[in-house]
PDB file of C-alpha atoms in Angstrom:
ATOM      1  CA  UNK A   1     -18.420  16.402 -70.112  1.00 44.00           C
ATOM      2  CA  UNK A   2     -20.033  12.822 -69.367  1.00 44.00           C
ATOM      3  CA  UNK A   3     -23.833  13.245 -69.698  1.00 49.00           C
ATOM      4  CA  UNK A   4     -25.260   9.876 -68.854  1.00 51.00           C
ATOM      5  CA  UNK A   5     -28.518  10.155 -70.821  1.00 51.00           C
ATOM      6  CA  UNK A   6     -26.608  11.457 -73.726  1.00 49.00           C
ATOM      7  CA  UNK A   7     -24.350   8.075 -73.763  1.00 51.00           C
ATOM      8  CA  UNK A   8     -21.030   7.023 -73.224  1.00 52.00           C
ATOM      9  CA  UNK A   9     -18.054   9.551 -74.074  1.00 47.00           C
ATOM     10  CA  UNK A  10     -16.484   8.803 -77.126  1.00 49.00           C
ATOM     11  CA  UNK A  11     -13.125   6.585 -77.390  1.00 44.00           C
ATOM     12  CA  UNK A  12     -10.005   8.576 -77.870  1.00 43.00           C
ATOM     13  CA  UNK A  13      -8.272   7.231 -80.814  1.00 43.00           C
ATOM     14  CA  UNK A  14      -5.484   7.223 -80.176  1.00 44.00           C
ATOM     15  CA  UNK A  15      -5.675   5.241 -76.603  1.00 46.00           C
ATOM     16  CA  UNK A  16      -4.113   2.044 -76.651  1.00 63.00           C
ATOM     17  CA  UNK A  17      -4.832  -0.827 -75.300  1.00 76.00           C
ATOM     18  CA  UNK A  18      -2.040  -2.489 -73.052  1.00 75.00           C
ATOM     19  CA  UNK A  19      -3.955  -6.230 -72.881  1.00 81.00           C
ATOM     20  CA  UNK A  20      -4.429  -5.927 -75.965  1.00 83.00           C
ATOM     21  CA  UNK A  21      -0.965  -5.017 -77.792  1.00 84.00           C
ATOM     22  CA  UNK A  22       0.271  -7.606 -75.390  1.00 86.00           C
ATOM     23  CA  UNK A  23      -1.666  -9.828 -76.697  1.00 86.00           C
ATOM     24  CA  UNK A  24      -0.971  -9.110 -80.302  1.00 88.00           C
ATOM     25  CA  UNK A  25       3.023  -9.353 -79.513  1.00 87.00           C
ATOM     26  CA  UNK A  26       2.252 -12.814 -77.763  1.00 87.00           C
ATOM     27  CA  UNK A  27       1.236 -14.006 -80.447  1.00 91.00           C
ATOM     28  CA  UNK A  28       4.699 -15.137 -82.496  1.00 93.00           C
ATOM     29  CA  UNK A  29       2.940 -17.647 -84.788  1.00 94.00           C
ATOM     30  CA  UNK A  30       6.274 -19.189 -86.525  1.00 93.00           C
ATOM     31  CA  UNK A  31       8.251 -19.149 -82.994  1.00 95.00           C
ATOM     32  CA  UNK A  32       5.583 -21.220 -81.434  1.00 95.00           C
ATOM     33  CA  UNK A  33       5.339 -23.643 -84.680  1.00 94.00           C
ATOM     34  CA  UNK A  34       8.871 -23.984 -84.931  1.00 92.00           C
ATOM     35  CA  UNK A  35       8.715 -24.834 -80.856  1.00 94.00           C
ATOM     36  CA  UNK A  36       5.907 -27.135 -81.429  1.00 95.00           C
ATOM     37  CA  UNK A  37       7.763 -29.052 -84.450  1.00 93.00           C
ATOM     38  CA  UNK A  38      10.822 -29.615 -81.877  1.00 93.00           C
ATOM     39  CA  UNK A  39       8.516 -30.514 -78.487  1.00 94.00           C
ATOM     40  CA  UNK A  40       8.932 -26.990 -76.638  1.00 95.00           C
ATOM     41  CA  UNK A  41       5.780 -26.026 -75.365  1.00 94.00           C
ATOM     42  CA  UNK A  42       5.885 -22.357 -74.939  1.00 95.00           C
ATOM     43  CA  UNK A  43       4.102 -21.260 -72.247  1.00 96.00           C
ATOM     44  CA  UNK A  44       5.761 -17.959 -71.141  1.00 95.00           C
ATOM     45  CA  UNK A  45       7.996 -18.871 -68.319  1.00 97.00           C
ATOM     46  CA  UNK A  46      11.225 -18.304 -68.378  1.00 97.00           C
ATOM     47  CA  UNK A  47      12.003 -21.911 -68.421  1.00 97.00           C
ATOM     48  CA  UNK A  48      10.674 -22.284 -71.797  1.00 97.00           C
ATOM     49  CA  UNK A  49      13.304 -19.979 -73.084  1.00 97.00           C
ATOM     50  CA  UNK A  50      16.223 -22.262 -71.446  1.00 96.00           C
ATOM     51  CA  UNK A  51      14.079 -24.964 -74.137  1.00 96.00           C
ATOM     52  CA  UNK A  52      13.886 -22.645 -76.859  1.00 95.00           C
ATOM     53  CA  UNK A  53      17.711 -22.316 -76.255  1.00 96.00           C
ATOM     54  CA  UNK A  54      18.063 -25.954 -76.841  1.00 94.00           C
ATOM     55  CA  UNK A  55      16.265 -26.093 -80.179  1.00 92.00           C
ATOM     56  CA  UNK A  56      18.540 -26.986 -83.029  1.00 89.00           C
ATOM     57  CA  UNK A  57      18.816 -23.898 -85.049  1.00 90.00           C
ATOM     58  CA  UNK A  58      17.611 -25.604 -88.399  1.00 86.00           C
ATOM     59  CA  UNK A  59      16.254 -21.849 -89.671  1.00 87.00           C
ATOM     60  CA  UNK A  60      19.744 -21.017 -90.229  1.00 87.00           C
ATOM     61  CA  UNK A  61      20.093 -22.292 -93.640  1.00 87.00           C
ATOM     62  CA  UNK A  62      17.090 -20.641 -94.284  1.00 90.00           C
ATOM     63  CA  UNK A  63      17.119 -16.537 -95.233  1.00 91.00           C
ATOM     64  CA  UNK A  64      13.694 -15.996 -95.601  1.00 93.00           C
ATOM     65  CA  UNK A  65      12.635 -17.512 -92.294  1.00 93.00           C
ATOM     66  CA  UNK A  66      15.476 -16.067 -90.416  1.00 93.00           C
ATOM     67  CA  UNK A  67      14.189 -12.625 -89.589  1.00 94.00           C
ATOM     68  CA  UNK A  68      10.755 -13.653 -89.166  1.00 94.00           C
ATOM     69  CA  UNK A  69      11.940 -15.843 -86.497  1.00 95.00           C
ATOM     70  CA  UNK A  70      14.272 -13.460 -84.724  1.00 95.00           C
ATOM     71  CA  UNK A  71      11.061 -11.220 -84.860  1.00 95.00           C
ATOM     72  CA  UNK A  72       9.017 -13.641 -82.705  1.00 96.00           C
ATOM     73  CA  UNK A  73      12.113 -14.817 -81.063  1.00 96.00           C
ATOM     74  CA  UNK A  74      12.273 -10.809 -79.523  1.00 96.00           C
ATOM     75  CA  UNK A  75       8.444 -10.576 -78.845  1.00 97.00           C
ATOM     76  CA  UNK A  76       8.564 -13.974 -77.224  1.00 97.00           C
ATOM     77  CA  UNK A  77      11.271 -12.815 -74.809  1.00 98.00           C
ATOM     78  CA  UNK A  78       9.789  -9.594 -74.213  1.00 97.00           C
ATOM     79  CA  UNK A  79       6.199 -11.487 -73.226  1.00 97.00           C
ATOM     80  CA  UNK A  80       8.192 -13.632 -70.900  1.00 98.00           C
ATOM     81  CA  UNK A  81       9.816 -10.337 -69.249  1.00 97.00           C
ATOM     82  CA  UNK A  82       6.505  -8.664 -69.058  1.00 97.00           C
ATOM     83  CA  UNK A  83       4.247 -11.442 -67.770  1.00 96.00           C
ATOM     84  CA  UNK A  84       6.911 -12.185 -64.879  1.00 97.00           C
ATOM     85  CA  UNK A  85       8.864  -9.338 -64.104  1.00 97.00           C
ATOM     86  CA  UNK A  86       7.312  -6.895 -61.794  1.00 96.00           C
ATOM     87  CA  UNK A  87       6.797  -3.584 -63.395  1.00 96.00           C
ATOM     88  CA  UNK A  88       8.086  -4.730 -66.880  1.00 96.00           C
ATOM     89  CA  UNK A  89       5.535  -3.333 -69.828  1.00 96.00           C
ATOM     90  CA  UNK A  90       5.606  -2.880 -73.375  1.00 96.00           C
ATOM     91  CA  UNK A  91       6.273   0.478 -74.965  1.00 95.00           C
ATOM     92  CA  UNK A  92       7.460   1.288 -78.345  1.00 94.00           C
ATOM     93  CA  UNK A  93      10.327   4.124 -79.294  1.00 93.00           C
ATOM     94  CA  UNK A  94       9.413   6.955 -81.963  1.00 93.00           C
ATOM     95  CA  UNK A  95       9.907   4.381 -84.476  1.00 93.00           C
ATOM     96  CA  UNK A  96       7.196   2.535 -83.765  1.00 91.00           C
ATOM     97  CA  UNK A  97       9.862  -0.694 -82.790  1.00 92.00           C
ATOM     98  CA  UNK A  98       8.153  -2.495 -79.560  1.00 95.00           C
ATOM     99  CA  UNK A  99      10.589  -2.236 -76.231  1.00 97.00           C
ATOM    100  CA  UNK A 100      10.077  -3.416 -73.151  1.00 97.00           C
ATOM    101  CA  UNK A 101      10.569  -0.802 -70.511  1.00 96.00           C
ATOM    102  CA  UNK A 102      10.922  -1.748 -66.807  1.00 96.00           C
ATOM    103  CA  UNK A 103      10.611  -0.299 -63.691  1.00 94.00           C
ATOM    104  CA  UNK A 104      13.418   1.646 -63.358  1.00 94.00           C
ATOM    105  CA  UNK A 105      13.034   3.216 -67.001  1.00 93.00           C
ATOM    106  CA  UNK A 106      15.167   1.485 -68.357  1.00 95.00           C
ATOM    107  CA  UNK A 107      14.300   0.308 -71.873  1.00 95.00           C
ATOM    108  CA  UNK A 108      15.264  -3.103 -73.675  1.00 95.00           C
ATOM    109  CA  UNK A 109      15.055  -3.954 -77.462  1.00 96.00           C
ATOM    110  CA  UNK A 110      13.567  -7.176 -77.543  1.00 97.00           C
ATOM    111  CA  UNK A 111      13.374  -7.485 -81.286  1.00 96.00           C
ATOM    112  CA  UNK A 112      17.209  -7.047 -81.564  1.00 96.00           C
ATOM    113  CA  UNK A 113      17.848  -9.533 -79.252  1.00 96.00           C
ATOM    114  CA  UNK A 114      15.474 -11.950 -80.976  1.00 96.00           C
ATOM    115  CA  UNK A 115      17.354 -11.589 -84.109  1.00 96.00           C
ATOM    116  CA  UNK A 116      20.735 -11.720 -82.578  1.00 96.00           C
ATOM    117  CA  UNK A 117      19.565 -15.443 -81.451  1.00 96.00           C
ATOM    118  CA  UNK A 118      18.116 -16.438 -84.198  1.00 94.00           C
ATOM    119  CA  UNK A 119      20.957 -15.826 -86.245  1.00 94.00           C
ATOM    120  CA  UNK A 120      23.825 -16.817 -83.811  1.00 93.00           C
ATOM    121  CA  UNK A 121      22.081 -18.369 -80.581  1.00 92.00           C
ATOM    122  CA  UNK A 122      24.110 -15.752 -78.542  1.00 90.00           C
ATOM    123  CA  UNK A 123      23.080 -14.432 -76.573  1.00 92.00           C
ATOM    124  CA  UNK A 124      20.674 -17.184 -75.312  1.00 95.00           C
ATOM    125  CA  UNK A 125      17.253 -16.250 -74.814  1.00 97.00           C
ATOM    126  CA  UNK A 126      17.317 -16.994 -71.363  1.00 97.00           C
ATOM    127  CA  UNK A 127      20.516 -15.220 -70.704  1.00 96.00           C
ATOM    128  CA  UNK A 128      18.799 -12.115 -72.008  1.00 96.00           C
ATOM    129  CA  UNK A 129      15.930 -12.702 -69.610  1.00 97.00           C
ATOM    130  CA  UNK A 130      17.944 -13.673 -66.042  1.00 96.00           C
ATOM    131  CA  UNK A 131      19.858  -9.962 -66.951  1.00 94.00           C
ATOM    132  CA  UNK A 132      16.766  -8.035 -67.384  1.00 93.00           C
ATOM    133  CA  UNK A 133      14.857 -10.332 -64.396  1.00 91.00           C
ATOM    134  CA  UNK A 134      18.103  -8.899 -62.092  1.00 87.00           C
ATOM    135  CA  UNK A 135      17.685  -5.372 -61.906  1.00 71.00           C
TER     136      UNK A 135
END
């Protein structure tokens, strides 16, 4: 019951906050100062992917940066996909592993795509975005 003169209802904890979880997966610190170190501004379009696919992947040689990368590399694609494809929204499976889920239900594991480029460039960020933008 909402009694105004008794003050506003209490929070549910357990309500989440879509702006800001997208926010928090936007974030991809290393991605963005790996980008910065090669000239890629990342801005969230889908053509900065085609640049990030153009980087040089000098992380490879490195093991401890490699899965932090492919990390942000995922939640980099998956803020592309849900900042410019219609219905697209972040979710996260039983696991608590982010996804972005899309209109028609469909899910897609960002993360594992991240890592996939990161470690072998394929398949190419953008790639993984123009399939997802399609349906």
């Amino acid at each position: 019951m909402n009694i105004p003169f008794l003050g506003k209802r209490r929070v549910d904890p357990g309500a989440r906050d879509p702006e800001g979880i997208a926010g928090l997966l936007a974030e991809c610190e290393l991605l963005r100062s790996q980008a910065d170190r090669e000239g890629v501004r990342l801005d969230d379009s889908p053509a900065s992917l085609e640049q990030l696919d153009q980087v040089v992947p000098r992380w490879r040689d490195d093991e401890e940066i490699l899965p932090w990368l492919g990390n942000d590399a995922g939640l980099y694609l998956g803020t592309v996909i849900v900042r410019s494809v219609p219905g697209a929204a972040w979710g996260f499976r039983a696991d608590g592993q982010p996804v972005v889920r899309l209109a028609s239900g469909r899910e897609f594991d960002v993360v594992a795509s991240g890592h996939e480029w990161a470690a072998s460039g394929a398949p190419e960020l953008s790639q993984s975005y123009a399939e997802v933008a399609e349906n």
